Amino acid sequence: MQRRTFIQHTGLLAAAVSASGPAVLASTPAPAAKNKLPKWKGFNLLDFFSPNPAQSRPATREEYFKWMRDWGFDFVRIPIAYPAYLKFDRSRNITPEEVYQIDEQAVERIDNLVAMAHKHGLHVSLNLHRAPGYCINAGFHEPYNLWRDQQAQDAFNFHWNMWAKRYKNTSSDKISFDLVNEPSMREDMNDQHSKSGPVPGEVYRKVAKAAAEAIRKENPKHLVIADGNSGGSTVIPEITDLNIGQSCRGYHPGIISHYKAPWANKDPENLPMPKWPGQVGDKYLSRAMLEEFYKPWIKLVNQGVGVHCGECGCWNKTPHDVFLAWFGDVLDILTSNGIGFALWEFSGSFGVLDSERTDVAYENWHGHKLDRKLLNLMAKY
């Protein structure tokens, strides 16, 4: 709170107490805490999302950052698969030794993307979407398990120390380090639909603490963020004392955000049609369920822990009007509690550009198809 605002509030409160006695003071609700993390808003950029560079998305162009800035956004999250910047024989499974074989040219490409974002005034969150020994997505055979094997944790710390060293002299206003995307315990790391659950709290604490120390060894002021447990959905109480921010998700409920997505549903073609609000299958979907879902995250903000929503959005099979009605409630709940957000993604099936939705009247934007209604909704917050 600025000094002038504080004085104004203090003066008004003193006048009220003077006029009405101590009962007024007793009945005045405590103000909500200010989020320790800025209310950044922006996008995820998937340039380095694939573990195989040959399968990478088209590169983000510098003009995209100018558009983001001009539209009022100030944040990009870069989810990285660590094998994307390694040198190894991709015709076979990676070995533990090869996890340390950094490809300097590949790392420089990531640096270049970061530099473009910084040039246009955007904060960058570097995230290991695939870390040594863990990824919420299948499609790459890990040589060990991040949550069970010290060897994987040592490699994890090595990678984060490397990134922290590269940005040793970069202000936390400009860069942050998001440790690992959407932690969970999956029974079969190679099966996208295998049963999963939360990482045991003491295990998550051990991994996050060691990685944060590896980062802050280079600069004690580096900003560290940890994704929520159970795939990003739940608060991690075990790390609230570690000066680590936490990142929630804006995908609840999945029947809205991931309607017909084959990687999220075993039988994507036989799902009830989403509505918002409304009865969908055996549940009534409404803003009230969202408010309940985000209560622990809002409580975390009020406990003095920084919170940001690192991913949110909706795949392109959900009817557009349903998506926007639901997403408006998500963004309103988050931002009214000082929590910023990043859409998954800028350009692509979840994005504001080129989403390939069949029920949108797109605007032509420099050769791209712009979802202006979605952009306007995001800009509103």
CSV table of C-alpha atoms in Angstrom, one decimal, residues 8-293:
chain,number,residue,atom,x,y,z
A,8,GLN,CA,-5.9,8.3,4.0
A,9,HIS,CA,-7.2,4.9,5.2
A,10,THR,CA,-5.7,5.5,8.7
A,11,GLY,CA,-7.3,8.9,8.9
A,12,LEU,CA,-10.7,7.7,7.9
A,13,LEU,CA,-10.6,4.8,10.3
A,14,ALA,CA,-9.5,7.1,13.2
A,15,ALA,CA,-12.4,9.4,12.4
A,16,ALA,CA,-14.9,6.5,12.4
A,17,VAL,CA,-13.6,5.2,15.8
A,18,SER,CA,-13.8,8.7,17.2
A,19,ALA,CA,-17.4,9.1,16.1
A,20,SER,CA,-18.7,5.7,16.9
A,21,GLY,CA,-16.4,4.2,19.5
A,22,PRO,CA,-14.3,1.0,19.5
A,23,ALA,CA,-17.2,-1.2,18.3
A,24,VAL,CA,-16.6,0.1,14.7
A,25,LEU,CA,-13.0,-0.9,14.8
A,26,ALA,CA,-13.9,-4.3,16.1
A,27,SER,CA,-16.4,-4.9,13.2
A,28,THR,CA,-14.0,-3.7,10.5
A,29,PRO,CA,-12.9,-6.7,8.4
A,30,ALA,CA,-9.2,-7.2,8.0
A,31,PRO,CA,-8.0,-6.2,4.5
A,32,ALA,CA,-6.9,-9.1,2.2
A,33,ALA,CA,-3.2,-9.5,2.0
A,34,LYS,CA,-1.4,-8.2,-1.1
A,35,ASN,CA,-0.1,-11.0,-3.3
A,36,LYS,CA,3.7,-11.3,-2.9
A,37,LEU,CA,3.9,-12.1,-6.6
A,38,PRO,CA,3.0,-9.4,-9.2
A,39,LYS,CA,-0.3,-9.8,-11.0
A,40,TRP,CA,1.4,-10.7,-14.2
A,41,LYS,CA,-0.8,-11.6,-17.2
A,42,GLY,CA,0.3,-13.2,-20.4
A,43,PHE,CA,0.9,-16.3,-22.3
A,44,ASN,CA,2.8,-19.6,-22.5
A,45,LEU,CA,5.2,-20.0,-25.5
A,46,LEU,CA,5.8,-23.5,-26.7
A,47,ASP,CA,9.0,-23.1,-28.8
A,48,PHE,CA,10.9,-25.6,-26.6
A,49,PHE,CA,8.0,-27.7,-25.4
A,50,SER,CA,9.0,-30.9,-27.3
A,51,PRO,CA,11.9,-33.1,-26.1
A,52,ASN,CA,12.8,-33.5,-29.8
A,53,PRO,CA,13.8,-30.2,-31.5
A,54,ALA,CA,12.8,-31.7,-34.9
A,55,GLN,CA,9.2,-31.6,-33.6
A,56,SER,CA,9.3,-28.1,-32.3
A,57,ARG,CA,6.6,-25.5,-33.0
A,58,PRO,CA,7.2,-22.6,-35.4
A,59,ALA,CA,9.4,-20.1,-33.6
A,60,THR,CA,7.9,-17.2,-31.8
A,61,ARG,CA,8.6,-14.0,-33.8
A,62,GLU,CA,9.7,-10.7,-32.2
A,63,GLU,CA,6.5,-9.0,-33.4
A,64,TYR,CA,4.5,-11.3,-31.2
A,65,PHE,CA,6.1,-9.7,-28.1
A,66,LYS,CA,5.2,-6.2,-29.4
A,67,TRP,CA,1.6,-7.3,-29.9
A,68,MET,CA,1.5,-8.7,-26.3
A,69,ARG,CA,2.9,-5.5,-24.9
A,70,ASP,CA,0.6,-3.3,-26.9
A,71,TRP,CA,-2.4,-5.4,-25.8
A,72,GLY,CA,-1.5,-4.8,-22.2
A,73,PHE,CA,0.3,-8.0,-21.3
A,74,ASP,CA,3.6,-8.2,-19.3
A,75,PHE,CA,4.4,-11.9,-18.9
A,76,VAL,CA,5.5,-15.0,-20.8
A,77,ARG,CA,6.1,-18.5,-19.4
A,78,ILE,CA,8.4,-20.7,-21.4
A,79,PRO,CA,7.8,-24.4,-20.7
A,80,ILE,CA,11.0,-26.3,-21.7
A,81,ALA,CA,11.6,-30.0,-22.2
A,82,TYR,CA,15.2,-30.4,-20.9
A,83,PRO,CA,16.2,-32.9,-23.8
A,84,ALA,CA,15.5,-30.0,-26.2
A,85,TYR,CA,18.8,-28.5,-25.2
A,86,LEU,CA,20.9,-31.6,-24.9
A,87,LYS,CA,23.2,-33.5,-27.3
A,88,PHE,CA,22.7,-37.2,-27.4
A,89,ASP,CA,21.7,-40.1,-29.7
A,90,ARG,CA,18.0,-39.7,-30.2
A,91,SER,CA,17.6,-43.1,-31.9
A,92,ARG,CA,17.6,-44.7,-28.4
A,93,ASN,CA,16.6,-43.9,-24.8
A,94,ILE,CA,18.7,-41.3,-23.0
A,95,THR,CA,21.2,-42.4,-20.4
A,96,PRO,CA,21.8,-40.7,-17.0
A,97,GLU,CA,25.2,-39.5,-18.2
A,98,GLU,CA,23.7,-37.9,-21.3
A,99,VAL,CA,21.3,-35.8,-19.2
A,100,TYR,CA,24.4,-33.5,-18.5
A,101,GLN,CA,25.4,-33.0,-22.1
A,102,ILE,CA,24.3,-29.4,-22.7
A,103,ASP,CA,24.0,-28.2,-26.3
A,104,GLU,CA,25.2,-24.7,-26.1
A,105,GLN,CA,23.7,-23.6,-29.4
A,106,ALA,CA,20.3,-24.9,-28.2
A,107,VAL,CA,20.6,-23.0,-24.9
A,108,GLU,CA,21.5,-19.9,-26.8
A,109,ARG,CA,18.2,-20.2,-28.8
A,110,ILE,CA,16.3,-20.2,-25.5
A,111,ASP,CA,18.4,-17.2,-24.4
A,112,ASN,CA,17.5,-15.4,-27.6
A,113,LEU,CA,13.7,-15.9,-26.9
A,114,VAL,CA,14.2,-14.6,-23.4
A,115,ALA,CA,16.1,-11.5,-24.7
A,116,MET,CA,13.3,-10.7,-27.2
A,117,ALA,CA,10.7,-10.8,-24.4
A,118,HIS,CA,12.9,-8.6,-22.2
A,119,LYS,CA,13.4,-6.1,-25.0
A,120,HIS,CA,9.6,-5.6,-25.0
A,121,GLY,CA,9.3,-5.3,-21.3
A,122,LEU,CA,7.8,-8.7,-20.5
A,123,HIS,CA,8.7,-10.8,-17.4
A,124,VAL,CA,9.9,-14.3,-18.3
A,125,SER,CA,9.2,-17.5,-16.3
A,126,LEU,CA,11.5,-20.3,-17.3
A,127,ASN,CA,9.9,-23.7,-16.5
A,128,LEU,CA,11.1,-27.2,-16.9
A,129,HIS,CA,8.0,-28.8,-18.3
A,130,ARG,CA,10.0,-32.0,-18.6
A,131,ALA,CA,12.6,-32.3,-15.9
A,132,PRO,CA,15.1,-35.1,-15.4
A,133,GLY,CA,13.0,-38.0,-14.2
A,134,TYR,CA,9.5,-36.5,-14.6
A,135,CYS,CA,7.0,-35.0,-17.0
A,136,ILE,CA,3.2,-35.0,-16.7
A,137,ASN,CA,3.2,-35.9,-20.4
A,138,ALA,CA,4.3,-39.3,-21.8
A,139,GLY,CA,6.3,-39.5,-25.0
A,140,PHE,CA,9.9,-39.7,-23.7
A,141,HIS,CA,11.6,-42.5,-21.7
A,142,GLU,CA,13.2,-41.1,-18.6
A,143,PRO,CA,16.3,-42.9,-17.2
A,144,TYR,CA,15.0,-42.5,-13.6
A,145,ASN,CA,12.3,-41.0,-11.3
A,146,LEU,CA,12.6,-37.4,-10.0
A,147,TRP,CA,10.6,-38.2,-6.9
A,148,ARG,CA,12.3,-41.4,-6.0
A,149,ASP,CA,15.9,-41.3,-7.2
A,150,GLN,CA,18.7,-39.0,-5.8
A,151,GLN,CA,20.5,-39.3,-9.2
A,152,ALA,CA,17.5,-37.6,-10.9
A,153,GLN,CA,17.4,-34.9,-8.2
A,154,ASP,CA,21.1,-34.2,-8.6
A,155,ALA,CA,20.6,-33.8,-12.4
A,156,PHE,CA,17.6,-31.6,-11.7
A,157,ASN,CA,19.7,-29.3,-9.5
A,158,PHE,CA,22.4,-29.2,-12.1
A,159,HIS,CA,20.0,-27.9,-14.7
A,160,TRP,CA,18.6,-25.3,-12.5
A,161,ASN,CA,22.0,-24.1,-11.4
A,162,MET,CA,23.0,-23.8,-15.1
A,163,TRP,CA,20.0,-21.6,-15.8
A,164,ALA,CA,20.5,-19.5,-12.6
A,165,LYS,CA,24.1,-18.9,-13.6
A,166,ARG,CA,23.1,-17.8,-17.1
A,167,TYR,CA,20.8,-15.2,-15.5
A,168,LYS,CA,22.9,-14.5,-12.4
A,169,ASN,CA,22.8,-10.7,-13.0
A,170,THR,CA,19.2,-10.5,-14.3
A,171,SER,CA,16.7,-8.9,-11.9
A,172,SER,CA,13.8,-10.9,-10.5
A,173,ASP,CA,11.6,-8.2,-12.0
A,174,LYS,CA,12.6,-9.7,-15.4
A,175,ILE,CA,13.0,-13.5,-14.8
A,176,SER,CA,11.7,-16.2,-12.5
A,177,PHE,CA,12.3,-20.0,-12.3
A,178,ASP,CA,9.3,-22.3,-12.3
A,179,LEU,CA,10.8,-25.6,-11.0
A,180,VAL,CA,8.8,-28.4,-12.6
A,181,ASN,CA,5.5,-28.5,-14.4
A,182,GLU,CA,2.5,-30.0,-12.7
A,183,PRO,CA,4.0,-32.6,-10.3
A,184,SER,CA,2.2,-35.9,-9.6
A,185,MET,CA,3.0,-39.5,-9.0
A,186,ARG,CA,2.0,-41.6,-12.0
A,187,GLU,CA,2.0,-45.4,-11.8
A,188,ASP,CA,3.4,-45.7,-15.3
A,189,MET,CA,5.4,-42.7,-16.6
A,190,ASN,CA,5.0,-43.9,-20.2
A,191,ASP,CA,1.2,-44.2,-20.0
A,192,GLN,CA,-0.6,-40.9,-20.3
A,193,HIS,CA,-3.8,-42.2,-18.7
A,194,SER,CA,-2.2,-44.2,-15.9
A,195,LYS,CA,-3.5,-43.5,-12.4
A,196,SER,CA,-1.7,-40.6,-10.6
A,197,GLY,CA,-1.8,-38.9,-7.3
A,198,PRO,CA,0.0,-36.2,-5.3
A,199,VAL,CA,3.7,-36.2,-4.7
A,200,PRO,CA,4.2,-36.9,-0.9
A,201,GLY,CA,4.6,-33.5,0.7
A,202,GLU,CA,7.9,-34.3,2.3
A,203,VAL,CA,9.3,-35.5,-1.0
A,204,TYR,CA,8.1,-32.4,-2.8
A,205,ARG,CA,9.7,-30.2,-0.1
A,206,LYS,CA,13.1,-32.0,-0.4
A,207,VAL,CA,13.1,-31.6,-4.2
A,208,ALA,CA,12.0,-28.0,-4.3
A,209,LYS,CA,14.3,-26.9,-1.4
A,210,ALA,CA,17.4,-28.4,-3.1
A,211,ALA,CA,16.5,-26.9,-6.5
A,212,ALA,CA,15.9,-23.5,-4.9
A,213,GLU,CA,19.2,-23.7,-3.2
A,214,ALA,CA,20.9,-24.6,-6.4
A,215,ILE,CA,19.3,-21.5,-8.0
A,216,ARG,CA,20.0,-19.1,-5.2
A,217,LYS,CA,23.6,-20.2,-4.9
A,218,GLU,CA,24.1,-18.0,-8.0
A,219,ASN,CA,21.9,-15.1,-6.8
A,220,PRO,CA,20.1,-15.2,-3.5
A,221,LYS,CA,17.5,-12.8,-4.9
A,222,HIS,CA,16.4,-15.1,-7.7
A,223,LEU,CA,12.7,-15.7,-7.8
A,224,VAL,CA,11.6,-19.3,-7.5
A,225,ILE,CA,8.1,-20.7,-8.1
A,226,ALA,CA,6.7,-24.2,-7.6
A,227,ASP,CA,3.7,-25.6,-9.4
A,228,GLY,CA,0.9,-26.9,-7.3
A,229,ASN,CA,0.8,-30.6,-6.4
A,230,SER,CA,-1.5,-33.2,-8.1
A,231,GLY,CA,-0.9,-31.8,-11.5
A,232,GLY,CA,-0.9,-28.1,-10.4
A,233,SER,CA,-4.3,-28.2,-8.7
A,234,THR,CA,-3.5,-28.2,-5.0
A,235,VAL,CA,-1.5,-26.0,-2.6
A,236,ILE,CA,1.8,-27.4,-1.2
A,237,PRO,CA,1.6,-26.6,2.5
A,238,GLU,CA,5.0,-28.3,3.1
A,239,ILE,CA,7.0,-25.5,1.3
A,240,THR,CA,5.2,-22.3,2.6
A,241,ASP,CA,8.3,-21.4,4.7
A,242,LEU,CA,10.8,-21.7,1.9
A,243,ASN,CA,10.3,-18.3,0.2
A,244,ILE,CA,9.0,-20.1,-2.9
A,245,GLY,CA,6.0,-18.8,-4.8
A,246,GLN,CA,3.3,-21.3,-5.9
A,247,SER,CA,1.6,-21.7,-9.3
A,248,CYS,CA,-2.0,-22.8,-9.6
A,249,ARG,CA,-4.0,-23.8,-12.8
A,250,GLY,CA,-7.1,-22.5,-14.5
A,251,TYR,CA,-8.4,-25.7,-16.0
A,252,HIS,CA,-11.1,-26.7,-13.4
A,253,PRO,CA,-13.4,-28.5,-14.3
A,254,GLY,CA,-11.7,-30.6,-17.0
A,255,ILE,CA,-15.0,-31.3,-18.8
A,256,ILE,CA,-14.9,-27.6,-19.8
A,257,SER,CA,-11.2,-27.0,-20.3
A,258,HIS,CA,-10.2,-30.3,-21.9
A,259,TYR,CA,-13.5,-31.4,-23.6
A,260,LYS,CA,-12.7,-34.1,-26.1
A,261,ALA,CA,-8.9,-33.8,-25.6
A,262,PRO,CA,-7.5,-37.3,-26.3
A,263,TRP,CA,-4.5,-36.8,-23.9
A,264,ALA,CA,-6.9,-36.0,-21.0
A,265,ASN,CA,-9.8,-38.4,-21.7
A,266,LYS,CA,-9.8,-42.2,-22.2
A,267,ASP,CA,-13.1,-42.0,-24.2
A,268,PRO,CA,-13.1,-38.4,-25.6
A,269,GLU,CA,-15.9,-38.9,-28.1
A,270,ASN,CA,-18.5,-40.0,-25.5
A,271,LEU,CA,-18.6,-37.0,-23.1
A,272,PRO,CA,-21.6,-34.9,-22.1
A,273,MET,CA,-21.8,-31.6,-23.8
A,274,PRO,CA,-20.3,-28.8,-21.6
A,275,LYS,CA,-22.4,-26.0,-20.3
A,276,TRP,CA,-21.6,-23.0,-18.0
A,277,PRO,CA,-23.4,-22.8,-15.8
A,278,GLY,CA,-25.4,-26.0,-16.0
A,279,GLN,CA,-25.9,-29.7,-15.4
A,280,VAL,CA,-23.1,-31.7,-17.1
A,281,GLY,CA,-23.3,-35.4,-16.4
A,282,ASP,CA,-23.7,-35.9,-12.7
A,283,LYS,CA,-22.5,-32.4,-11.7
A,284,TYR,CA,-23.9,-29.0,-11.7
A,285,LEU,CA,-21.1,-26.7,-12.9
A,286,SER,CA,-21.1,-23.1,-11.6
A,287,ARG,CA,-19.1,-20.2,-10.4
A,288,ALA,CA,-19.7,-21.5,-6.8
A,289,MET,CA,-17.6,-24.6,-7.6
A,290,LEU,CA,-14.8,-22.4,-8.9
A,291,GLU,CA,-14.9,-20.3,-5.8
A,292,GLU,CA,-14.6,-23.4,-3.7
A,293,PHE,CA,-11.7,-24.8,-5.8
